[in-house]
Tab-separated table of C-alpha atoms in Angstrom:
chain	number	residue	atom	x	y	z
D	149	MET	CA	81.213	117.873	79.434
D	150	THR	CA	84.799	118.601	80.323
D	151	VAL	CA	85.605	116.799	83.786
D	152	VAL	CA	88.401	118.507	85.830
D	153	VAL	CA	89.924	117.405	89.079
D	154	SER	CA	90.043	120.576	91.460
D	155	GLY	CA	91.455	118.760	94.550
D	156	VAL	CA	93.749	116.036	96.056
D	157	GLY	CA	94.295	114.383	99.210
D	158	VAL	CA	97.312	112.027	100.128
D	159	VAL	CA	97.478	109.975	102.965
D	160	LEU	CA	100.738	107.854	102.996
D	161	PRO	CA	103.687	107.496	105.254
D	162	ARG	CA	106.140	108.472	103.048
D	163	ALA	CA	103.892	111.345	100.841
D	164	ARG	CA	101.650	114.159	102.259
D	165	SER	CA	100.964	115.764	98.980
D	166	ALA	CA	100.565	114.382	95.195
D	167	PRO	CA	104.045	115.614	93.948
D	168	GLU	CA	105.870	113.635	96.736
D	169	LEU	CA	104.149	110.817	94.855
D	170	MET	CA	106.570	111.487	92.178
D	171	ALA	CA	109.482	112.070	94.937
D	172	PRO	CA	108.656	110.533	98.038
D	173	VAL	CA	110.385	111.349	101.452
D	174	ALA	CA	113.057	108.425	102.300
D	175	GLU	CA	111.756	107.329	105.520
D	176	ALA	CA	108.035	108.462	107.701
D	177	PRO	CA	106.048	106.797	110.391
D	178	PRO	CA	102.685	105.097	109.896
D	179	VAL	CA	100.092	107.508	109.260
D	180	GLU	CA	98.353	108.473	112.289
D	181	PRO	CA	94.462	109.478	111.782
D	182	LYS	CA	93.833	111.230	115.057
D	183	ASP	CA	96.831	113.751	114.492
D	184	LEU	CA	95.076	114.532	111.196
D	185	VAL	CA	91.627	114.796	111.862
D	186	GLY	CA	91.057	114.478	115.397
D	187	ARG	CA	89.949	111.838	117.777
D	188	LYS	CA	86.117	112.892	117.380
D	189	GLY	CA	84.212	109.996	115.504
D	190	LEU	CA	87.241	107.626	114.931
D	191	ARG	CA	86.061	104.920	117.463
D	192	TYR	CA	85.159	102.018	116.312
D	193	LYS	CA	86.121	102.680	112.556
D	194	ASP	CA	88.046	100.100	110.929
D	195	ARG	CA	91.463	101.910	109.577
D	196	ALA	CA	90.692	101.915	106.207
D	197	THR	CA	87.822	103.737	107.426
D	198	GLN	CA	89.885	106.605	109.173
D	199	LEU	CA	92.412	106.734	106.602
D	200	ALA	CA	89.870	107.263	104.026
D	201	TYR	CA	88.599	110.274	106.310
D	202	CYS	CA	92.135	111.730	106.393
D	203	ALA	CA	92.249	111.611	102.506
D	204	ALA	CA	88.998	112.931	101.987
D	205	ASP	CA	89.483	115.814	104.390
D	206	ALA	CA	92.812	117.209	102.783
D	207	ALA	CA	91.082	116.865	98.849
D	208	LEU	CA	87.792	118.579	100.169
D	209	ARG	CA	89.875	121.404	101.536
D	210	HIS	CA	92.252	121.544	98.761
D	211	ALA	CA	89.281	122.123	96.194
D	212	GLY	CA	87.863	124.091	98.778
D	213	LEU	CA	84.545	122.930	99.513
D	214	LEU	CA	85.374	122.284	102.725
D	215	ASP	CA	86.388	124.795	106.075
D	216	ASP	CA	86.585	124.790	109.523
D	217	GLY	CA	82.656	125.702	109.187
D	218	GLY	CA	81.828	122.347	107.693
D	219	LEU	CA	80.810	121.703	103.772
D	220	ARG	CA	80.876	125.159	101.579
D	221	VAL	CA	78.542	123.750	98.898
D	222	PRO	CA	75.208	121.714	99.203
D	223	GLY	CA	75.183	118.399	100.453
D	224	GLY	CA	73.345	116.669	97.591
D	225	SER	CA	75.754	118.323	94.996
D	226	VAL	CA	78.657	116.106	96.093
D	227	ALA	CA	78.955	112.186	95.195
D	228	VAL	CA	81.187	109.680	96.823
D	229	VAL	CA	82.733	106.997	94.570
D	230	ALA	CA	85.079	104.924	96.977
D	231	SER	CA	87.247	101.781	95.941
D	232	SER	CA	89.255	99.322	98.268
D	233	ASN	CA	89.642	95.645	97.501
D	234	TYR	CA	90.625	94.619	101.230
D	235	GLY	CA	89.281	97.479	103.135
D	236	ASN	CA	87.095	95.614	105.686
D	237	LEU	CA	89.027	92.104	105.273
D	238	ASP	CA	90.187	92.349	108.799
D	239	THR	CA	86.177	92.717	110.308
D	240	ILE	CA	85.237	89.864	107.959
D	241	CYS	CA	87.983	87.661	109.441
D	242	ARG	CA	87.278	88.536	112.773
D	243	ALA	CA	83.609	87.854	112.301
D	244	ILE	CA	84.404	84.567	110.862
D	245	ASP	CA	86.820	83.426	113.471
D	246	THR	CA	84.148	84.405	116.039
D	247	ILE	CA	81.469	82.312	114.313
D	248	ALA	CA	83.771	79.531	113.996
D	249	GLU	CA	84.814	79.496	117.466
D	250	GLN	CA	81.532	80.253	119.675
D	251	THR	CA	78.397	81.335	117.945
D	252	ALA	CA	77.009	84.527	115.447
D	253	ALA	CA	75.626	85.843	118.858
D	254	ALA	CA	78.872	86.152	120.324
D	255	GLY	CA	79.969	88.880	117.554
D	256	SER	CA	80.608	92.530	118.524
D	257	ALA	CA	77.730	94.993	117.938
D	258	MET	CA	80.164	97.520	117.153
D	259	ASP	CA	81.770	95.482	114.534
D	260	LEU	CA	78.645	95.210	112.561
D	261	PRO	CA	78.629	98.175	110.715
D	262	ASN	CA	82.096	97.652	109.490
D	263	ALA	CA	81.181	94.208	108.482
D	264	SER	CA	79.438	95.600	105.026
D	265	SER	CA	81.370	96.285	101.449
D	266	ASN	CA	80.547	99.676	101.645
D	267	VAL	CA	81.363	101.150	105.200
D	268	ILE	CA	84.025	103.268	103.659
D	269	ALA	CA	81.756	105.497	101.049
D	270	SER	CA	78.859	105.791	103.452
D	271	SER	CA	81.092	106.445	106.673
D	272	VAL	CA	82.786	109.292	104.662
D	273	ALA	CA	79.298	110.505	103.514
D	274	ILE	CA	77.765	110.804	106.734
D	275	ARG	CA	80.769	112.409	108.570
D	276	PHE	CA	81.191	115.081	105.832
D	277	GLY	CA	77.169	115.598	104.889
D	278	LEU	CA	77.682	114.525	101.350
D	279	ARG	CA	74.515	113.148	100.235
D	280	GLY	CA	74.859	112.802	96.449
D	281	PRO	CA	75.109	109.510	94.903
D	282	ASN	CA	77.527	106.933	97.230
D	283	LEU	CA	79.036	103.843	95.753
D	284	MET	CA	81.968	101.529	96.759
D	285	LEU	CA	83.837	99.682	94.058
D	286	CYS	CA	85.965	96.372	95.417
D	287	ASN	CA	86.260	94.358	91.594
D	288	GLY	CA	90.320	93.885	91.865
D	289	ALA	CA	92.932	95.709	89.833
D	290	THR	CA	90.960	97.880	88.052
D	291	SER	CA	89.143	99.103	90.809
D	292	GLY	CA	90.695	102.703	91.392
D	293	LEU	CA	90.614	103.738	87.879
D	294	ASP	CA	86.843	102.396	87.661
D	295	ALA	CA	86.311	104.569	90.265
D	296	VAL	CA	87.845	107.831	88.637
D	297	HIS	CA	85.730	106.724	85.616
D	298	TRP	CA	82.214	106.219	87.364
D	299	ALA	CA	82.672	109.571	89.449
D	300	ALA	CA	83.169	111.261	86.169
D	301	THR	CA	80.129	109.605	84.480
D	302	LEU	CA	78.292	110.706	87.484
D	303	ILE	CA	78.797	114.346	86.848
D	304	ARG	CA	78.353	114.323	82.785
D	305	GLY	CA	74.955	112.315	83.364
D	306	GLY	CA	74.092	115.296	85.744
D	307	ARG	CA	73.404	113.164	88.802
D	308	ALA	CA	75.516	115.274	90.512
D	309	SER	CA	77.861	118.576	90.365
D	310	ARG	CA	80.782	117.432	91.712
D	311	ALA	CA	82.345	114.202	93.238
D	312	LEU	CA	84.441	113.029	96.082
D	313	VAL	CA	86.894	109.969	94.926
D	314	LEU	CA	88.733	107.491	97.068
D	315	GLY	CA	91.131	104.819	97.129
D	316	VAL	CA	92.094	103.329	100.043
D	317	GLU	CA	93.938	100.161	101.559
D	318	PRO	CA	95.117	99.368	105.300
D	319	ASP	CA	97.687	97.235	106.016
D	320	ASN	CA	97.151	94.538	108.956
D	321	GLU	CA	97.677	90.726	109.664
D	322	SER	CA	94.648	89.784	108.135
D	323	VAL	CA	95.602	91.691	104.612
D	324	ARG	CA	98.936	90.388	104.575
D	325	ALA	CA	98.094	86.795	105.038
D	326	PHE	CA	95.610	86.813	102.214
D	327	THR	CA	98.228	88.859	99.999
D	328	GLY	CA	100.700	85.910	100.365
D	329	GLY	CA	102.937	88.934	102.750
D	330	ALA	CA	102.774	91.477	100.296
D	331	ARG	CA	103.221	94.675	101.799
D	332	THR	CA	100.355	97.127	101.509
D	333	ILE	CA	100.227	101.153	101.181
D	334	ASP	CA	98.658	101.442	104.633
D	335	GLY	CA	97.146	104.805	103.091
D	336	ALA	CA	94.690	106.689	101.174
D	337	ALA	CA	93.905	108.907	98.299
D	338	ALA	CA	91.296	111.075	97.197
D	339	LEU	CA	90.116	113.274	94.322
D	340	VAL	CA	87.681	116.092	93.787
D	341	VAL	CA	86.678	116.033	90.430
D	342	GLU	CA	83.647	118.375	88.879
D	343	SER	CA	82.573	119.837	85.792
D	344	GLU	CA	84.722	122.780	84.340
D	345	GLU	CA	81.615	124.922	84.600
D	346	SER	CA	81.308	123.932	88.522
D	347	ALA	CA	84.909	124.588	89.139
D	348	ALA	CA	84.868	128.270	87.255
D	349	GLU	CA	81.583	129.119	88.921
D	350	ARG	CA	83.573	128.860	92.209
D	351	GLY	CA	86.652	130.444	91.035
D	352	ALA	CA	88.350	126.982	91.881
D	353	SER	CA	91.892	125.794	90.433
D	354	ALA	CA	91.833	122.833	88.259
D	355	PRO	CA	95.449	121.302	87.598
D	356	ALA	CA	94.061	118.277	85.631
D	357	VAL	CA	91.536	117.156	82.944
D	358	LEU	CA	90.467	113.728	82.894
D	359	GLY	CA	90.260	112.734	79.577
D	360	ASP	CA	89.636	108.967	77.909
D	361	TYR	CA	88.936	105.904	79.663
D	362	VAL	CA	89.235	102.408	78.026
D	363	ARG	CA	88.468	98.880	79.619
D	364	GLY	CA	88.559	95.804	78.170
D	365	ALA	CA	90.924	92.714	78.106
D	366	GLY	CA	94.360	92.918	77.932
D	367	LEU	CA	97.094	95.772	78.557
D	368	SER	CA	98.261	96.068	75.273
D	369	ARG	CA	94.643	96.540	73.339
D	370	THR	CA	93.836	98.874	76.137
D	371	LEU	CA	97.063	101.001	75.868
D	372	ASP	CA	96.468	100.562	71.642
D	373	ARG	CA	92.958	101.878	72.359
D	374	LEU	CA	93.445	104.417	74.799
D	375	ALA	CA	96.215	105.831	72.124
D	376	ARG	CA	93.822	105.930	69.380
D	377	THR	CA	91.064	107.877	71.093
D	378	THR	CA	93.518	110.223	73.052
D	379	GLY	CA	95.685	111.002	69.562
D	380	ASP	CA	98.585	111.722	71.739
D	381	ARG	CA	101.434	109.821	72.964
D	382	PRO	CA	102.033	110.153	76.723
D	383	ALA	CA	104.897	111.814	78.561
D	384	LEU	CA	104.591	109.971	81.478
D	385	TRP	CA	102.968	106.265	81.934
D	386	HIS	CA	101.832	104.966	85.327
D	387	LEU	CA	102.706	101.027	85.274
D	388	PRO	CA	100.375	98.504	86.355
D	389	GLU	CA	101.453	97.225	89.835
D	390	GLN	CA	101.507	93.232	89.459
D	391	ARG	CA	104.382	92.323	87.606
D	392	ALA	CA	105.585	95.603	86.353
D	393	ALA	CA	108.587	94.364	86.025
D	394	ALA	CA	107.122	92.046	83.177
D	395	VAL	CA	105.617	94.726	81.212
D	396	PRO	CA	107.208	94.242	77.633
D	397	ASP	CA	109.868	97.081	76.965
D	398	THR	CA	107.974	97.209	73.507
D	399	LEU	CA	104.709	98.690	74.975
D	400	LEU	CA	104.731	102.455	74.579
D	401	GLU	CA	108.719	102.159	73.926
D	402	GLY	CA	110.609	105.327	75.107
D	403	VAL	CA	107.872	106.789	77.476
D	404	ASP	CA	108.923	107.411	80.811
D	405	ARG	CA	107.468	104.758	83.189
D	406	HIS	CA	106.508	104.947	86.972
D	407	ASP	CA	105.661	102.206	89.134
D	408	LEU	CA	104.065	103.859	92.630
D	409	ALA	CA	103.769	100.115	94.157
D	410	GLU	CA	107.538	100.037	93.559
D	411	GLU	CA	108.032	102.860	96.000
D	412	PHE	CA	104.765	102.619	98.325
D	413	GLY	CA	103.677	98.906	98.150
D	414	LEU	CA	100.383	97.467	97.269
D	415	GLY	CA	98.042	99.458	96.272
D	416	SER	CA	95.359	97.146	94.752
D	417	GLY	CA	91.779	99.238	94.852
D	418	ALA	CA	93.631	102.666	95.452
D	419	LEU	CA	96.113	102.282	93.221
D	420	GLY	CA	94.294	103.956	89.976
D	421	VAL	CA	93.526	106.980	92.264
D	422	LEU	CA	96.669	107.143	93.418
D	423	GLN	CA	97.915	107.133	89.732
D	424	CYS	CA	95.603	109.953	88.984
D	425	ALA	CA	97.094	111.955	92.151
D	426	ALA	CA	100.342	111.582	90.928
D	427	ALA	CA	99.569	112.797	87.585
D	428	VAL	CA	98.586	115.843	89.355
D	429	GLY	CA	101.550	116.176	91.125
D	430	TRP	CA	103.756	115.532	88.307
D	431	PHE	CA	101.694	118.660	86.398
D	432	ALA	CA	102.478	120.928	89.450
D	433	GLN	CA	105.885	120.351	89.135
D	434	GLY	CA	105.830	121.473	85.619
D	435	GLY	CA	105.545	117.890	83.570
D	436	ALA	CA	103.811	118.468	80.387
D	437	GLY	CA	101.776	116.067	77.888
D	438	PRO	CA	99.305	113.223	78.662
D	439	VAL	CA	99.613	110.830	81.418
D	440	TYR	CA	98.328	107.231	81.142
D	441	ALA	CA	96.983	105.579	84.410
D	442	THR	CA	96.785	102.046	84.047
D	443	ALA	CA	95.621	98.786	85.645
D	444	GLY	CA	95.826	95.031	84.860
D	445	THR	CA	98.226	92.976	82.432
D	446	ASP	CA	97.988	90.943	78.953
D	447	THR	CA	96.818	87.999	81.081
D	448	ASP	CA	93.994	89.736	82.756
D	449	ASP	CA	90.239	89.366	81.972
D	450	ALA	CA	90.203	93.109	82.488
D	451	SER	CA	92.554	95.895	82.000
D	452	ALA	CA	91.957	99.615	82.336
D	453	GLY	CA	93.543	102.973	81.050
D	454	LEU	CA	92.858	106.565	81.942
D	455	ALA	CA	94.388	109.685	79.850
D	456	LEU	CA	94.929	112.761	82.258
D	457	HIS	CA	96.102	115.725	80.737
D	458	GLY	CA	97.747	119.146	82.820
D	459	ARG	CA	96.107	122.615	82.534
D	460	ALA	CA	97.571	125.816	83.860
D	461	ALA	CA	96.197	127.537	86.953
D	462	ALA	CA	93.781	130.508	85.904
């Protein structure tokens, strides 16, 4: 079954569309969720969830699944797969500090829902009425690409006709302390992926096709496997973010490289989703040929790679 990307939402300080991930604006203020989705429903939600609302709204509208009247397809047909490694870290740290300094009874009842690791995926599903399978991934460098893969797996397995994939990472004091002061993206990206048949039935455009996905130990071996399964040399390579400068020049020698972390900061769990959105932006600007999205390094136990292909608008 062919799985296509039919919608993209990008909510970053320096990029509000897929093409801007390839050519971001010079300067921009932090994202203000109330300016994008209104104030309703934002109270007591952590920043990661608020950012996810914004990206989800943009992607669902871009795909034609959402308008001002609400969801335009049955809610049970839409899955949600979210990825974030630091999403609710500030809530957890705040709760731990409260318990250590006082007692568990002193914790905030409003904070309690945000302490659950799946708060982003569940909150987005509730807000938009998405009643299909609901997954939250927070498994390190490959998390974003894994989320895209699992969304495609749900579709190919007949569990959903389409899926909303979210990648989000906030920037706050707790995250900066945990990452050693690294600047995070403080934003989100979202994709709507669905079967080619589903998109065709709705008359939806699908600018990209999800190709082969591989996961294994070490970036070099992952790239080798991806090249063998894809069969085509990539035209563009989205680099893994950690220690990107240390990626050997001999890997995919001569292929144009793009480093989203250099432009936007630490993507972590959102990186893979951002890379897929950037590939859609590259195709929209006339890019042709496979795009590789990758995560992990040769020293990592887990690396992942995903090939994306452009598709001309109908």
